[in-house]
């Protein structure tokens, strides 16, 4: 039998095979595969009633919930394309994504709606906004009969926004076949089976939570205990309770779990699998986790454009500080950043990947798409690293300018452009400084026009315009920014100055 061409096809197959099997647990609710299937089909019918045409975009701007997952599957059953939206986004971030993707319909919740309402007038293509709860239940009551078809592998499934070097985020176009191929590779590599129960506390608007956590669960016919958000005490309690078999987290979550464990007497029994990704897990955290939880975390490496790229082995050596080898059916290599020629083991260059998981390109951005592919189809990740003689990849830096805080990506240019637009700011340079809990934290160096401008004022302005995780944690005023002979700001020197002045205090 041919493998499923889409996640929704795999899900429907599992719902037909084992309708009564538990699929989701959420705040005391138990959702079977059949229950979720019915809800997804109702969403699909509702979307058609609201006028959604094949290929039109549906934004999901709501917190973790079974409705988010049902709407995701329902959009695919209705032939639509999902645009997941970070729930921390504020007006300009929202306006850009909705406008760029030409979003036609949006499912949101009471907490996020006011932020969307602030920009709605400027979004003429956004015809329908539905809020979960009473409004949604009312509109699902009478949705009528509609033909529902499974999508083809080549159809566009998701436009996932990922930050860009120019400041504006770009929509990465993932096809159904990209999603299905990656879920299959992940399930095979991690021995994910119908017997597994994943503790899923990651946000579902990003690749890690949605395309690894949810897709893997639905593909394997397994179940997930879904949380609204990560809270170390409740996660620790769930681990003690002992019914989950897997936990996936970003390194910040592991740092917090370790802190939680230090304050507790009891230890959970080892799980089948702990996975870390989205940012580098420090070898110290890896080792401390092994001491306390008696388990070696499996670290893997991914990207919005390619979902999962490399993984430490399920059986075999999980090597701290490395991200393992390519997933089954995929390839990776390290190339010289200038000549683009492959480098021998041990030498640092840019990591490139190729395989069925690699996205189609950026939405409406052929220029940007062209830039990220080497002529023969290899995708340039923008990550610097090396590969060992026995095939393990290590990420050692980035060719792209990027700050990763708590697993969220932040492009400094976006924040610099915003800061430079505020009155009184003449120049801004945003850098990431090392942070024990978040990996890196955002710090802004500012050249101001007048001494009246202060740190609190600038941070407050950012509070209104930016998602919380992008807001500078500190603002440092400088007389001038260090520049090279061509006049380009030397970010590494800004960073060094800030690190040095931190060490002195
Ligand atoms: C929240 N805050 C943050 C972050 N998260 N600040 C810096 N960095 C962060 N990551 C701020 C909020 O704005 C708020 O600030 C304050 O912290 C408390 O907010 P709260 O919501 O309570 O935060 P939290 O629950 O403590 O969140 C920490 C977290 C979260 C659980 C680590 O950041 C998280 O879920 N991160 C996972 C991100 C993720 O899924 N990344 C995958 C991307 P204030 O009160 O001042 O407003 S996919 C990817 O990278 C690829 C594909 C891959 O390989 O996976
Ligand atoms: P995003 O663009 O949000 O999908 O983030 C992808 C980026 O996260 C990658 O290009 C890497 O820079 C980083 N990343 C993901 N997993 C890891 C990891 N295990 N170690 C280091 N960096 C990682």
XYZ file of C-alpha atoms in Angstrom, residues 119-405:
287
model
C -5.762 45.629 12.647
C -8.803 44.101 11.019
C -9.911 47.255 9.203
C -6.710 47.201 7.165
C -7.244 43.612 6.024
C -9.909 43.659 3.285
C -9.227 40.051 2.246
C -10.061 38.756 5.718
C -13.764 37.992 5.321
C -14.546 35.878 8.362
C -13.226 35.741 11.925
C -14.670 33.130 14.252
C -13.969 32.916 17.960
C -13.902 29.587 19.793
C -16.623 29.038 22.393
C -20.217 30.160 21.929
C -19.659 31.890 18.583
C -17.994 28.849 17.064
C -20.477 26.361 18.500
C -23.399 28.431 17.126
C -21.903 28.585 13.685
C -21.107 24.860 13.609
C -24.741 23.923 14.338
C -25.980 24.137 10.803
C -23.203 23.625 8.320
C -25.014 21.461 5.777
C -23.616 18.716 3.569
C -20.442 19.257 1.566
C -18.160 16.975 -0.431
C -14.970 16.378 1.459
C -11.847 15.177 -0.319
C -8.381 14.264 0.823
C -5.683 16.597 -0.523
C -3.014 15.481 -3.013
C 0.631 15.275 -1.943
C 1.602 18.152 -4.260
C -1.024 20.526 -2.818
C 0.055 23.364 -0.588
C -0.677 22.497 3.062
C 0.838 25.180 5.280
C 2.387 28.625 4.964
C 4.592 28.899 8.060
C 6.000 32.348 8.753
C 9.631 32.477 9.614
C 11.602 35.615 10.364
C 13.679 37.157 7.613
C 16.958 38.993 7.395
C 15.202 41.977 5.842
C 12.995 42.403 8.885
C 9.752 41.123 7.370
C 8.865 37.505 7.991
C 8.517 35.201 4.993
C 5.959 32.452 4.435
C 7.558 29.023 3.983
C 5.349 26.898 1.704
C 5.121 23.283 2.831
C 3.339 20.732 0.669
C 1.297 17.842 2.043
C 3.941 15.427 0.835
C 6.689 17.324 2.732
C 4.710 16.975 5.957
C 3.868 13.305 5.409
C 7.431 12.340 4.425
C 8.868 14.057 7.480
C 6.363 12.513 9.893
C 7.138 9.086 8.457
C 10.897 9.658 8.859
C 10.490 10.927 12.441
C 8.234 8.005 13.438
C 10.702 5.531 11.981
C 13.762 7.124 13.590
C 12.207 7.464 17.050
C 10.234 4.177 16.950
C 7.020 6.150 17.507
C 4.112 3.706 17.707
C 0.389 3.586 18.471
C 1.306 2.680 22.072
C 2.964 6.041 22.695
C 1.515 8.941 24.646
C 3.298 12.264 24.152
C 3.253 15.026 26.761
C 2.806 18.030 24.461
C 3.309 21.442 26.043
C 4.971 23.202 23.092
C 3.005 25.928 21.318
C 1.142 24.515 18.308
C 1.816 27.491 16.025
C 5.424 26.403 15.413
C 7.031 23.463 13.666
C 8.227 21.771 16.839
C 4.793 21.459 18.487
C 2.676 21.124 15.347
C 4.779 19.318 12.766
C 6.699 17.078 15.107
C 4.357 16.681 18.106
C 0.931 16.653 16.439
C 1.908 15.191 13.069
C 3.892 12.341 14.624
C 1.031 11.493 16.976
C -1.569 11.402 14.195
C 0.736 9.585 11.784
C 1.620 6.865 14.306
C -1.984 6.490 15.498
C -0.712 7.373 18.966
C -2.053 9.787 21.592
C -0.996 13.084 23.139
C -1.689 14.780 26.451
C -1.992 18.403 25.325
C -1.313 21.318 27.679
C -2.223 24.954 27.091
C 1.321 25.921 27.999
C 4.497 24.624 29.583
C 4.556 24.802 33.362
C 7.444 22.915 35.012
C 5.496 21.888 38.133
C 2.580 20.348 36.205
C 4.939 18.702 33.735
C 6.914 17.188 36.613
C 3.656 15.927 38.183
C 2.609 14.356 34.885
C 6.002 12.640 34.618
C 5.565 11.283 38.155
C 2.061 10.064 37.337
C 3.714 7.860 34.743
C 1.282 7.410 31.845
C 3.183 9.408 29.215
C 5.953 7.752 27.202
C 7.554 10.784 25.490
C 8.287 14.453 26.144
C 9.534 16.997 23.584
C 10.909 20.370 24.638
C 13.173 23.301 23.860
C 16.328 23.584 26.031
C 14.723 26.297 28.237
C 12.059 23.766 29.225
C 14.746 21.254 30.230
C 16.583 23.916 32.253
C 13.319 24.668 34.098
C 12.521 20.970 34.591
C 15.949 20.477 36.158
C 15.297 23.394 38.528
C 11.921 21.872 39.414
C 13.512 18.465 40.063
C 16.035 19.951 42.487
C 13.140 21.021 44.717
C 11.386 17.642 44.679
C 11.980 14.420 46.646
C 10.459 11.944 44.216
C 11.886 11.127 40.791
C 9.811 10.058 37.774
C 10.454 6.669 36.217
C 12.419 6.974 32.959
C 10.283 7.682 29.873
C 10.706 5.896 26.562
C 12.021 9.126 25.013
C 12.936 12.730 25.850
C 13.676 14.906 22.816
C 15.230 18.390 22.700
C 15.463 20.777 19.770
C 14.900 24.264 18.302
C 18.078 25.565 19.982
C 21.320 24.087 21.267
C 21.066 21.988 24.421
C 24.137 22.588 26.550
C 26.230 19.511 27.363
C 25.878 20.516 31.076
C 22.060 20.344 30.869
C 22.352 17.019 29.009
C 24.588 15.569 31.732
C 22.650 16.937 34.665
C 19.459 15.570 33.138
C 21.032 12.143 32.829
C 22.084 12.247 36.487
C 18.678 13.249 37.796
C 16.251 11.672 35.300
C 18.477 8.698 34.418
C 17.990 9.302 30.742
C 19.993 10.625 27.830
C 18.018 13.318 26.005
C 17.851 12.776 22.247
C 18.815 16.029 20.516
C 17.689 16.738 16.975
C 17.868 19.672 14.563
C 15.166 21.221 12.413
C 13.940 24.324 10.629
C 10.595 25.732 9.552
C 11.546 25.269 5.874
C 12.578 21.635 6.266
C 10.853 20.400 9.445
C 13.291 17.815 10.895
C 16.813 17.472 9.432
C 19.072 15.421 11.686
C 18.706 13.373 14.840
C 20.782 11.552 17.399
C 20.006 7.843 17.234
C 17.241 6.087 19.137
C 19.492 3.090 19.575
C 23.197 3.914 19.649
C 25.193 6.810 20.994
C 23.404 10.089 21.800
C 26.334 12.446 21.669
C 25.964 15.686 23.677
C 26.680 18.890 21.749
C 25.786 17.224 18.429
C 22.520 16.964 16.499
C 23.184 13.482 15.090
C 22.736 12.267 11.533
C 20.161 12.923 8.766
C 16.729 11.311 9.210
C 15.959 8.272 7.013
C 15.457 9.239 3.363
C 17.286 12.574 3.715
C 20.825 13.810 3.135
C 22.973 16.570 4.598
C 26.410 17.990 3.805
C 28.739 20.797 4.860
C 29.911 23.201 2.153
C 32.398 26.027 1.961
C 30.426 29.271 2.327
C 32.107 30.882 -0.667
C 32.938 28.144 -3.179
C 29.822 26.070 -2.171
C 31.988 22.934 -2.535
C 31.512 20.084 -0.029
C 34.055 20.073 2.812
C 35.775 17.058 4.415
C 34.816 15.819 7.896
C 35.768 18.154 10.733
C 35.834 21.389 8.715
C 33.310 24.115 9.482
C 31.062 25.404 6.710
C 27.362 25.888 5.977
C 25.062 22.910 6.490
C 22.900 22.043 3.480
C 20.108 19.468 3.275
C 18.170 17.727 0.519
C 15.231 15.320 0.523
C 11.438 14.997 0.466
C 11.137 17.170 3.581
C 12.492 20.333 1.928
C 9.844 23.012 1.345
C 8.728 24.376 -2.014
C 9.820 27.967 -1.503
C 8.705 31.255 0.047
C 5.206 32.516 -0.646
C 5.302 35.316 -3.221
C 9.088 35.596 -2.845
C 10.825 33.918 -5.820
C 13.912 36.053 -5.121
C 14.238 34.773 -1.562
C 13.505 31.209 -2.722
C 16.284 31.345 -5.275
C 18.744 32.557 -2.640
C 18.251 29.556 -0.359
C 18.764 26.828 -2.956
C 22.115 25.863 -4.412
C 21.688 25.104 -8.131
C 21.190 21.350 -7.697
C 18.367 21.459 -5.146
C 20.377 21.538 -1.918
C 18.794 23.849 0.658
C 21.106 26.290 2.438
C 20.177 26.192 6.113
C 22.155 29.275 7.120
C 23.578 27.235 10.007
C 27.315 26.744 10.326
C 28.672 23.419 11.445
C 30.756 20.366 10.761
C 30.313 16.634 10.423
C 32.414 14.003 12.192
C 34.029 11.002 10.472
C 31.133 8.856 11.689
C 28.472 11.240 10.373
C 27.353 13.242 13.433
C 26.610 16.923 12.740
C 27.548 19.713 15.134
C 26.098 23.211 14.816
C 28.735 25.745 15.721
C 27.278 29.065 14.604
C 25.087 30.808 12.093
C 25.721 32.346 8.702
C 22.372 34.125 9.140
C 21.944 36.843 11.722
C 19.599 35.288 14.222
C 18.968 35.272 17.958
C 17.294 32.206 19.488
C 15.672 32.890 22.847
